[in-house]
Amino acid sequence: MENKYIHRVKVTGVNSCRFILAAAFIFSGFVKAVDPMGTQYKIEDYLTAFHLIDWVPSFFPLVGSILLSCAEFTIGALLFLGIRRKISTYGAFFLMLFMTPLTLYLAIFDPVSDCGCFGDALVLSNWATFGKNVVLLIASFFTFRYRRVMFRFYTLKTEWMVSLYTVCYIFCVAMYCYYYLPIIDFRPYHIGADFHKGRAIPENVETSEYETVFILEKDGEKRTFSLDNYPDSTWTYVGRKLKQTKKGYEPPMADFSIMDAETRLDITEEIISDSIYTFLLVSYRLDIADDSNIDLINEIYDYSIEEGYNFYALTTSVEDDIEVWCDKTGAEYPFTFGDDIVLKTMIRSNPGLLLIKDGIIYNKWSHNDLPDEFDLSARLEELPLGEIALYKKDQSRSVIMGYCIPLLLIFLFDVTLIRREPKKKKEKLVENDVLENK
């Protein structure tokens, strides 16, 4: 017979572990679901680091992104509500059993800069991520081992509804954010962001220091060299990258720059300081960009010319890809170059459209949600589109309510009808016994 005190400690400990796990999994799954393309890019980074990118189909990173977000959020929600206890505790334990050694490898060898477990909402170092995963692994083991003492919020008769709704909800969130744009934007280039402030360095702060590292190849072997040990001409130049030598303050938009494709001049300040509206068509790779809405893009360009606004295409594609894009789409707008990672960060759509003025981001559109001729029926100064679309910046309240309100309704149904049935049956039996004894 288990001691009551020990049992109480076990119940308290296991349920505490369960809520810690639930919070981590819900948060992790949710931030991945609202930014499925960001998670896709992170999975691609992993596959590239482990030399697996050429071994998987091109759709795998995106599908993996959506499935991972759905799995994490669902496991977290089931743990929090105390339903489907076997599935949720098994899922949490084995997921942490996989993630913990993986993050230890990342911490030691640093193949990717951060694990991306919480997306752009909370960026942790690889060692911090490993420490967090060790704690969650221990919590998942105790929750898995003693799952029977977890108390539940729903009865067995209604838990299937909660489970089904949870899966459908998070899947729909992920698909909506993929088709349009993230409903909550955790990145520096959100609506309302100021490029001037995002690129500024405060006074009296130490900045990061870098050195240029050159990548060269010889006999199929690639190695990195600095200026001090640059090899002889038998090595073939492959590329170069910046290596951080000292960690310091880095502005969130430090890498943002725009270079004119024809003159090769930096026109960043010219664009972000312009008091005239500027449309930026962003496509980090034109060769894989979606051209299904190209007519709308061309109409927006024509509109900008007629009304005296600026319009630039911002890409990292080579000139051959730009020529192919122009031939295929009839594009007449000027092209500029930017950093690959920055363009992916600016907008989760390929292509996507930004509207900026005085260095402030007024609006962002996916290529699936571009403004049409009815939206652009007058000058931007006279239209709602010409105002900062803060309503798009953070829609977290409505999204959270979209999950919690149905759960509350199911809970009320569970309490008022399902849980009262056994009581009614018991009262009926007592009433029958009384009648029989009269």
Short mmCIF file of C-alpha atoms in Angstrom, two decimals:
data_model
loop_
_atom_site.label_atom_id
_atom_site.label_comp_id
_atom_site.label_asym_id
_atom_site.label_seq_id
_atom_site.Cartn_x
_atom_site.Cartn_y
_atom_site.Cartn_z
CA MET A 1 0.00 0.00 0.00
CA GLU A 2 1.54 3.30 -1.10
CA ASN A 3 1.99 5.92 1.58
CA LYS A 4 -0.51 8.78 1.20
CA TYR A 5 2.23 11.38 1.52
CA ILE A 6 4.34 9.71 -1.19
CA HIS A 7 1.28 9.43 -3.41
CA ARG A 8 0.50 13.12 -2.94
CA VAL A 9 4.09 14.06 -3.80
CA LYS A 10 3.96 11.83 -6.88
CA VAL A 11 0.69 13.35 -8.08
CA THR A 12 1.98 16.89 -7.55
CA GLY A 13 5.33 16.18 -9.21
CA VAL A 14 3.93 14.36 -12.24
CA ASN A 15 1.27 16.97 -12.89
CA SER A 16 3.84 19.76 -12.51
CA CYS A 17 6.05 18.00 -15.08
CA ARG A 18 3.06 17.55 -17.31
CA PHE A 19 2.18 21.26 -17.32
CA ILE A 20 5.82 22.27 -17.94
CA LEU A 21 5.97 19.87 -20.88
CA ALA A 22 2.59 21.04 -22.16
CA ALA A 23 3.62 24.70 -22.09
CA ALA A 24 6.86 23.98 -23.99
CA PHE A 25 5.18 21.80 -26.61
CA ILE A 26 2.20 24.10 -27.14
CA PHE A 27 4.41 27.16 -27.54
CA SER A 28 6.88 25.36 -29.79
CA GLY A 29 4.17 23.87 -31.99
CA PHE A 30 2.21 27.11 -32.22
CA VAL A 31 5.12 29.35 -33.26
CA LYS A 32 6.09 26.76 -35.88
CA ALA A 33 2.52 26.60 -37.18
CA VAL A 34 2.18 30.37 -37.59
CA ASP A 35 5.44 30.42 -39.56
CA PRO A 36 5.58 27.17 -41.55
CA MET A 37 7.98 28.57 -44.15
CA GLY A 38 10.38 29.66 -41.42
CA THR A 39 10.38 26.12 -40.05
CA GLN A 40 10.81 24.83 -43.60
CA TYR A 41 13.95 26.96 -43.99
CA LYS A 42 15.30 25.66 -40.68
CA ILE A 43 14.71 22.03 -41.73
CA GLU A 44 16.55 22.80 -44.97
CA ASP A 45 19.44 24.15 -42.88
CA TYR A 46 19.53 20.88 -40.93
CA LEU A 47 19.43 18.76 -44.07
CA THR A 48 22.20 20.85 -45.64
CA ALA A 49 24.35 20.64 -42.50
CA PHE A 50 24.01 16.84 -42.43
CA HIS A 51 24.47 16.54 -46.23
CA LEU A 52 20.98 15.09 -46.70
CA ILE A 53 19.39 17.86 -48.76
CA ASP A 54 19.98 16.02 -52.05
CA TRP A 55 18.54 12.77 -50.69
CA VAL A 56 15.06 13.99 -49.85
CA PRO A 57 12.27 15.22 -52.16
CA SER A 58 11.86 18.97 -52.48
CA PHE A 59 8.49 18.95 -50.69
CA PHE A 60 9.88 17.20 -47.61
CA PRO A 61 10.97 20.33 -45.63
CA LEU A 62 7.56 21.99 -45.98
CA VAL A 63 5.59 18.82 -45.21
CA GLY A 64 7.91 18.11 -42.30
CA SER A 65 7.40 21.66 -41.03
CA ILE A 66 3.61 21.35 -40.96
CA LEU A 67 3.61 17.82 -39.50
CA LEU A 68 6.11 18.76 -36.78
CA SER A 69 4.12 21.82 -35.72
CA CYS A 70 0.89 19.82 -35.62
CA ALA A 71 2.50 16.99 -33.64
CA GLU A 72 4.10 19.29 -31.05
CA PHE A 73 1.00 21.41 -30.51
CA THR A 74 -1.29 18.39 -30.30
CA ILE A 75 0.97 16.57 -27.83
CA GLY A 76 1.18 19.71 -25.70
CA ALA A 77 -2.58 20.28 -25.72
CA LEU A 78 -3.33 16.64 -24.86
CA LEU A 79 -0.84 16.77 -21.99
CA PHE A 80 -2.30 20.00 -20.65
CA LEU A 81 -5.87 18.68 -20.77
CA GLY A 82 -4.90 15.24 -19.46
CA ILE A 83 -6.54 13.32 -22.30
CA ARG A 84 -5.17 10.57 -24.54
CA ARG A 85 -2.56 10.14 -21.83
CA LYS A 86 -0.81 7.16 -23.38
CA ILE A 87 -0.42 8.77 -26.81
CA SER A 88 0.64 12.17 -25.45
CA THR A 89 3.19 10.88 -22.92
CA TYR A 90 4.67 8.38 -25.39
CA GLY A 91 4.91 11.12 -28.01
CA ALA A 92 6.55 13.62 -25.67
CA PHE A 93 9.04 11.11 -24.26
CA PHE A 94 10.22 9.70 -27.58
CA LEU A 95 10.36 13.12 -29.21
CA MET A 96 12.59 14.38 -26.39
CA LEU A 97 14.61 11.16 -26.59
CA PHE A 98 15.39 12.08 -30.19
CA MET A 99 15.81 15.84 -29.75
CA THR A 100 18.13 15.80 -26.72
CA PRO A 101 21.12 13.99 -28.30
CA LEU A 102 20.54 15.95 -31.52
CA THR A 103 20.82 19.27 -29.69
CA LEU A 104 23.91 18.00 -27.85
CA TYR A 105 25.51 17.41 -31.25
CA LEU A 106 24.46 20.90 -32.35
CA ALA A 107 25.93 22.42 -29.19
CA ILE A 108 29.28 20.67 -29.65
CA PHE A 109 29.80 20.96 -33.40
CA ASP A 110 27.60 24.00 -34.19
CA PRO A 111 26.48 22.99 -37.73
CA VAL A 112 23.52 25.43 -37.48
CA SER A 113 23.42 28.70 -35.56
CA ASP A 114 20.33 27.84 -33.49
CA CYS A 115 18.02 24.87 -33.30
CA GLY A 116 14.87 26.81 -34.19
CA CYS A 117 12.79 24.99 -31.56
CA PHE A 118 10.82 28.15 -30.78
CA GLY A 119 11.09 29.71 -34.24
CA ASP A 120 11.80 33.43 -34.33
CA ALA A 121 9.70 34.01 -31.21
CA LEU A 122 12.49 32.96 -28.84
CA VAL A 123 15.98 32.30 -30.18
CA LEU A 124 18.17 30.20 -27.86
CA SER A 125 21.81 29.27 -28.18
CA ASN A 126 22.56 25.63 -28.91
CA TRP A 127 23.84 25.02 -25.37
CA ALA A 128 20.78 26.69 -23.85
CA THR A 129 18.58 24.52 -26.06
CA PHE A 130 20.39 21.38 -24.92
CA GLY A 131 19.94 22.34 -21.27
CA LYS A 132 16.26 23.00 -21.86
CA ASN A 133 15.86 19.63 -23.57
CA VAL A 134 17.55 17.78 -20.69
CA VAL A 135 14.97 19.26 -18.30
CA LEU A 136 12.11 18.38 -20.65
CA LEU A 137 13.47 14.86 -21.16
CA ILE A 138 13.45 14.25 -17.40
CA ALA A 139 9.95 15.72 -17.13
CA SER A 140 8.71 13.60 -20.04
CA PHE A 141 10.11 10.43 -18.45
CA PHE A 142 8.28 10.98 -15.17
CA THR A 143 5.10 11.94 -17.00
CA PHE A 144 5.40 8.85 -19.19
CA ARG A 145 6.22 6.56 -16.23
CA TYR A 146 3.42 7.78 -13.95
CA ARG A 147 0.84 8.95 -16.48
CA ARG A 148 -2.00 7.26 -14.58
CA VAL A 149 -1.90 9.91 -11.84
CA MET A 150 -2.48 12.76 -14.32
CA PHE A 151 -5.89 14.30 -13.71
CA ARG A 152 -8.07 15.06 -16.72
CA PHE A 153 -10.30 17.99 -17.68
CA TYR A 154 -12.56 16.00 -19.99
CA THR A 155 -14.25 12.63 -19.69
CA LEU A 156 -13.55 9.70 -22.00
CA LYS A 157 -16.78 10.37 -23.89
CA THR A 158 -15.73 13.85 -25.03
CA GLU A 159 -11.95 13.58 -25.28
CA TRP A 160 -12.20 12.39 -28.89
CA MET A 161 -13.90 15.67 -29.84
CA VAL A 162 -11.15 17.70 -28.17
CA SER A 163 -8.41 15.64 -29.80
CA LEU A 164 -9.96 15.89 -33.26
CA TYR A 165 -10.58 19.63 -32.95
CA THR A 166 -7.01 20.22 -31.75
CA VAL A 167 -5.50 18.48 -34.77
CA CYS A 168 -7.84 20.23 -37.22
CA TYR A 169 -7.27 23.62 -35.59
CA ILE A 170 -3.47 23.62 -35.68
CA PHE A 171 -3.41 22.15 -39.19
CA CYS A 172 -5.72 24.91 -40.45
CA VAL A 173 -3.57 27.56 -38.74
CA ALA A 174 -0.44 26.20 -40.43
CA MET A 175 -2.07 26.01 -43.86
CA TYR A 176 -3.57 29.50 -43.55
CA CYS A 177 -0.20 30.99 -42.59
CA TYR A 178 1.48 29.16 -45.45
CA TYR A 179 -1.04 30.30 -48.04
CA TYR A 180 -1.11 33.88 -46.81
CA LEU A 181 1.43 35.19 -44.26
CA PRO A 182 2.16 34.46 -40.58
CA ILE A 183 -0.72 35.79 -38.48
CA ILE A 184 1.81 36.72 -35.80
CA ASP A 185 5.08 38.14 -37.11
CA PHE A 186 8.01 37.66 -34.71
CA ARG A 187 10.64 38.90 -37.17
CA PRO A 188 12.27 42.36 -37.37
CA TYR A 189 10.53 43.12 -40.69
CA HIS A 190 6.99 43.15 -39.31
CA ILE A 191 4.33 45.68 -40.29
CA GLY A 192 5.08 48.97 -38.57
CA ALA A 193 8.82 48.29 -38.34
CA ASP A 194 11.20 51.18 -39.04
CA PHE A 195 14.27 50.40 -41.16
CA HIS A 196 16.15 53.37 -39.72
CA LYS A 197 15.72 52.16 -36.13
CA GLY A 198 16.30 48.53 -37.12
CA ARG A 199 19.68 49.37 -38.66
CA ALA A 200 20.83 51.90 -36.07
CA ILE A 201 23.51 51.13 -33.48
CA PRO A 202 23.03 52.77 -30.06
CA GLU A 203 25.84 54.85 -28.65
CA ASN A 204 28.37 53.37 -26.21
CA VAL A 205 27.72 49.73 -27.11
CA GLU A 206 30.24 47.18 -28.31
CA THR A 207 29.55 45.77 -31.74
CA SER A 208 30.36 42.35 -33.12
CA GLU A 209 33.60 41.86 -35.01
CA TYR A 210 34.07 39.63 -38.04
CA GLU A 211 36.81 38.36 -40.29
CA THR A 212 36.50 37.23 -43.88
CA VAL A 213 37.03 33.50 -44.38
CA PHE A 214 37.69 32.17 -47.88
CA ILE A 215 36.44 28.80 -49.09
CA LEU A 216 38.73 27.05 -51.59
CA GLU A 217 38.78 23.61 -53.17
CA LYS A 218 41.55 21.25 -54.25
CA ASP A 219 41.23 17.63 -55.40
CA GLY A 220 37.59 17.58 -54.30
CA GLU A 221 38.40 18.80 -50.79
CA LYS A 222 36.97 22.10 -49.53
CA ARG A 223 38.76 24.05 -46.81
CA THR A 224 38.50 27.50 -45.26
CA PHE A 225 41.38 29.97 -45.10
CA SER A 226 41.94 33.44 -43.69
CA LEU A 227 43.97 36.21 -45.30
CA ASP A 228 46.97 35.18 -43.18
CA ASN A 229 47.13 31.61 -44.48
CA TYR A 230 45.69 32.06 -47.98
CA PRO A 231 47.02 29.13 -50.12
CA ASP A 232 48.77 29.10 -53.48
CA SER A 233 47.17 29.09 -56.92
CA THR A 234 46.69 25.30 -56.95
CA TRP A 235 43.54 25.87 -54.88
CA THR A 236 40.32 26.95 -56.62
CA TYR A 237 38.28 29.78 -55.15
CA VAL A 238 34.72 28.71 -54.23
CA GLY A 239 33.38 31.54 -52.11
CA ARG A 240 33.75 33.49 -48.91
CA LYS A 241 31.85 34.10 -45.71
CA LEU A 242 32.07 36.21 -42.59
CA LYS A 243 33.18 34.53 -39.38
CA GLN A 244 32.32 36.18 -36.09
CA THR A 245 35.38 36.75 -33.89
CA LYS A 246 33.72 38.82 -31.19
CA LYS A 247 30.11 38.84 -30.04
CA GLY A 248 28.52 42.23 -29.57
CA TYR A 249 25.37 44.19 -30.30
CA GLU A 250 23.90 43.54 -33.71
CA PRO A 251 21.01 45.63 -35.05
CA PRO A 252 18.09 43.39 -36.06
CA MET A 253 18.22 44.75 -39.62
CA ALA A 254 22.00 45.04 -39.87
CA ASP A 255 22.24 42.87 -43.00
CA PHE A 256 19.51 44.67 -44.93
CA SER A 257 20.82 46.28 -48.10
CA ILE A 258 19.63 46.96 -51.64
CA MET A 259 21.99 47.11 -54.61
CA ASP A 260 20.93 48.32 -58.04
CA ALA A 261 21.25 45.47 -60.56
CA GLU A 262 22.48 47.75 -63.36
CA THR A 263 24.77 50.26 -61.65
CA ARG A 264 25.85 47.92 -58.80
CA LEU A 265 25.46 50.87 -56.42
CA ASP A 266 24.02 50.62 -52.92
CA ILE A 267 20.64 52.38 -52.97
CA THR A 268 19.44 51.30 -49.53
CA GLU A 269 19.33 54.77 -47.98
CA GLU A 270 17.76 56.22 -51.10
CA ILE A 271 14.84 53.79 -50.86
CA ILE A 272 14.22 53.76 -47.11
CA SER A 273 14.50 57.56 -46.87
CA ASP A 274 12.04 58.22 -49.68
CA SER A 275 8.82 59.93 -48.59
CA ILE A 276 7.04 58.44 -51.60
CA TYR A 277 5.38 55.03 -51.34
CA THR A 278 7.60 52.21 -52.57
CA PHE A 279 6.49 48.72 -53.56
CA LEU A 280 9.12 46.03 -53.01
CA LEU A 281 8.53 42.74 -54.81
CA VAL A 282 10.67 40.29 -52.83
CA SER A 283 11.75 36.93 -54.27
CA TYR A 284 14.80 35.23 -52.85
CA ARG A 285 14.86 32.84 -55.85
CA LEU A 286 13.09 33.69 -59.08
CA ASP A 287 13.65 30.23 -60.56
CA ILE A 288 11.29 28.68 -57.99
CA ALA A 289 8.99 31.68 -57.49
CA ASP A 290 5.25 31.21 -58.00
CA ASP A 291 4.13 33.07 -61.13
CA SER A 292 0.43 32.21 -60.92
CA ASN A 293 -0.49 35.79 -59.92
CA ILE A 294 1.95 37.60 -62.16
CA ASP A 295 -0.83 39.58 -63.87
CA LEU A 296 -1.69 41.23 -60.56
CA ILE A 297 1.98 42.06 -59.98
CA ASN A 298 2.23 43.69 -63.40
CA GLU A 299 -0.98 45.64 -62.72
CA ILE A 300 0.45 46.92 -59.41
CA TYR A 301 3.59 48.00 -61.26
CA ASP A 302 1.50 49.84 -63.87
CA TYR A 303 -0.49 51.46 -61.05
CA SER A 304 2.71 52.61 -59.31
CA ILE A 305 4.00 54.17 -62.55
CA GLU A 306 0.70 55.97 -63.19
CA GLU A 307 0.52 57.37 -59.65
CA GLY A 308 4.20 58.24 -59.37
CA TYR A 309 5.21 55.60 -56.81
CA ASN A 310 8.38 53.51 -56.75
CA PHE A 311 8.48 49.82 -57.61
CA TYR A 312 11.50 47.51 -57.30
CA ALA A 313 12.01 43.77 -57.48
CA LEU A 314 14.43 42.57 -54.80
CA THR A 315 16.13 39.21 -55.35
CA THR A 316 19.32 37.19 -55.00
CA SER A 317 18.90 35.44 -58.34
CA VAL A 318 21.58 35.63 -61.02
CA GLU A 319 21.06 37.66 -64.18
CA ASP A 320 20.13 34.60 -66.26
CA ASP A 321 17.25 33.82 -63.90
CA ILE A 322 16.14 37.44 -64.03
CA GLU A 323 16.05 37.31 -67.83
CA VAL A 324 14.03 34.09 -67.78
CA TRP A 325 11.59 35.65 -65.31
CA CYS A 326 11.17 38.76 -67.45
CA ASP A 327 10.63 36.70 -70.61
CA LYS A 328 8.11 34.47 -68.86
CA THR A 329 6.14 37.16 -67.04
CA GLY A 330 6.64 40.27 -69.15
CA ALA A 331 8.16 42.08 -66.16
CA GLU A 332 9.33 45.63 -66.90
CA TYR A 333 10.13 46.75 -63.35
CA PRO A 334 13.74 47.38 -62.24
CA PHE A 335 15.61 44.68 -60.33
CA THR A 336 17.80 45.04 -57.27
CA PHE A 337 19.89 42.60 -55.23
CA GLY A 338 19.77 41.75 -51.54
CA ASP A 339 20.95 39.13 -49.08
CA ASP A 340 19.39 35.66 -49.38
CA ILE A 341 18.67 35.18 -45.66
CA VAL A 342 17.33 38.72 -45.28
CA LEU A 343 14.90 38.25 -48.15
CA LYS A 344 13.62 35.01 -46.65
CA THR A 345 13.18 36.79 -43.34
CA MET A 346 11.46 39.87 -44.78
CA ILE A 347 8.42 38.02 -46.09
CA ARG A 348 7.36 34.36 -45.99
CA SER A 349 6.22 34.23 -49.59
CA ASN A 350 8.02 33.77 -52.87
CA PRO A 351 7.28 36.24 -54.29
CA GLY A 352 5.84 38.61 -51.72
CA LEU A 353 5.08 42.32 -51.78
CA LEU A 354 5.98 45.04 -49.27
CA LEU A 355 4.76 48.62 -49.16
CA ILE A 356 7.13 51.04 -47.45
CA LYS A 357 7.27 54.78 -46.94
CA ASP A 358 9.80 56.88 -45.00
CA GLY A 359 11.53 53.64 -44.08
CA ILE A 360 8.43 52.20 -42.37
CA ILE A 361 6.76 48.97 -43.50
CA TYR A 362 3.12 49.86 -44.15
CA ASN A 363 1.85 46.55 -45.46
CA LYS A 364 2.85 43.07 -46.62
CA TRP A 365 1.10 40.67 -48.97
CA SER A 366 1.60 37.09 -50.01
CA HIS A 367 1.44 36.44 -53.75
CA ASN A 368 -1.89 34.72 -52.98
CA ASP A 369 -3.37 37.88 -51.45
CA LEU A 370 -2.21 40.77 -53.62
CA PRO A 371 -4.32 43.94 -53.90
CA ASP A 372 -6.30 44.15 -57.14
CA GLU A 373 -7.72 47.01 -59.21
CA PHE A 374 -10.65 47.43 -56.80
CA ASP A 375 -8.27 47.82 -53.85
CA LEU A 376 -6.17 50.31 -55.85
CA SER A 377 -9.03 52.45 -57.13
CA ALA A 378 -7.40 55.75 -56.09
CA ARG A 379 -4.11 57.12 -54.81
CA LEU A 380 -2.69 55.35 -51.77
CA GLU A 381 -2.99 58.55 -49.72
CA GLU A 382 -6.77 58.23 -50.10
CA LEU A 383 -7.04 54.48 -49.50
CA PRO A 384 -6.89 52.26 -46.40
CA LEU A 385 -4.01 50.42 -48.10
CA GLY A 386 -1.95 53.57 -47.68
CA GLU A 387 -2.13 53.33 -43.88
CA ILE A 388 -0.01 51.14 -41.64
CA ALA A 389 -1.92 47.84 -41.46
CA LEU A 390 -1.47 47.28 -37.73
CA TYR A 391 -4.50 44.98 -37.70
CA LYS A 392 -2.31 42.45 -39.53
CA LYS A 393 0.63 42.78 -37.15
CA ASP A 394 -0.66 40.64 -34.32
CA GLN A 395 -3.82 38.57 -34.53
CA SER A 396 -2.93 36.38 -31.55
CA ARG A 397 -6.06 37.18 -29.54
CA SER A 398 -8.51 36.04 -32.21
CA VAL A 399 -6.39 32.98 -33.00
CA ILE A 400 -6.22 31.92 -29.34
CA MET A 401 -9.95 32.52 -28.88
CA GLY A 402 -10.58 30.39 -31.95
CA TYR A 403 -9.12 27.45 -30.04
CA CYS A 404 -10.23 28.16 -26.48
CA ILE A 405 -13.91 29.00 -27.07
CA PRO A 406 -14.79 25.66 -28.75
CA LEU A 407 -12.90 23.83 -25.97
CA LEU A 408 -14.91 25.74 -23.39
CA LEU A 409 -18.17 24.80 -25.12
CA ILE A 410 -17.16 21.13 -25.18
CA PHE A 411 -16.21 21.39 -21.49
CA LEU A 412 -19.63 22.86 -20.60
CA PHE A 413 -21.32 20.10 -22.61
CA ASP A 414 -19.18 17.57 -20.76
CA VAL A 415 -20.04 18.99 -17.33
CA THR A 416 -23.74 19.64 -17.83
CA LEU A 417 -24.72 16.53 -19.77
CA ILE A 418 -22.10 13.78 -19.88
CA ARG A 419 -20.98 13.87 -16.25
CA ARG A 420 -24.55 14.13 -14.96
CA GLU A 421 -25.63 10.87 -16.62
CA PRO A 422 -24.06 8.57 -13.98
CA LYS A 423 -25.61 10.71 -11.22
CA LYS A 424 -29.03 10.50 -12.86
CA LYS A 425 -28.73 6.72 -13.19
CA LYS A 426 -27.72 6.43 -9.54
CA GLU A 427 -30.63 8.66 -8.45
CA LYS A 428 -32.99 6.56 -10.57
CA LEU A 429 -31.79 3.33 -8.92
CA VAL A 430 -32.28 4.84 -5.46
CA GLU A 431 -35.78 5.99 -6.44
CA ASN A 432 -36.67 2.50 -7.69
CA ASP A 433 -35.42 0.94 -4.46
CA VAL A 434 -37.58 3.32 -2.44
CA LEU A 435 -40.66 2.51 -4.53
CA GLU A 436 -40.06 -1.22 -4.22
CA ASN A 437 -39.76 -0.98 -0.45
CA LYS A 438 -43.03 0.93 -0.03
#
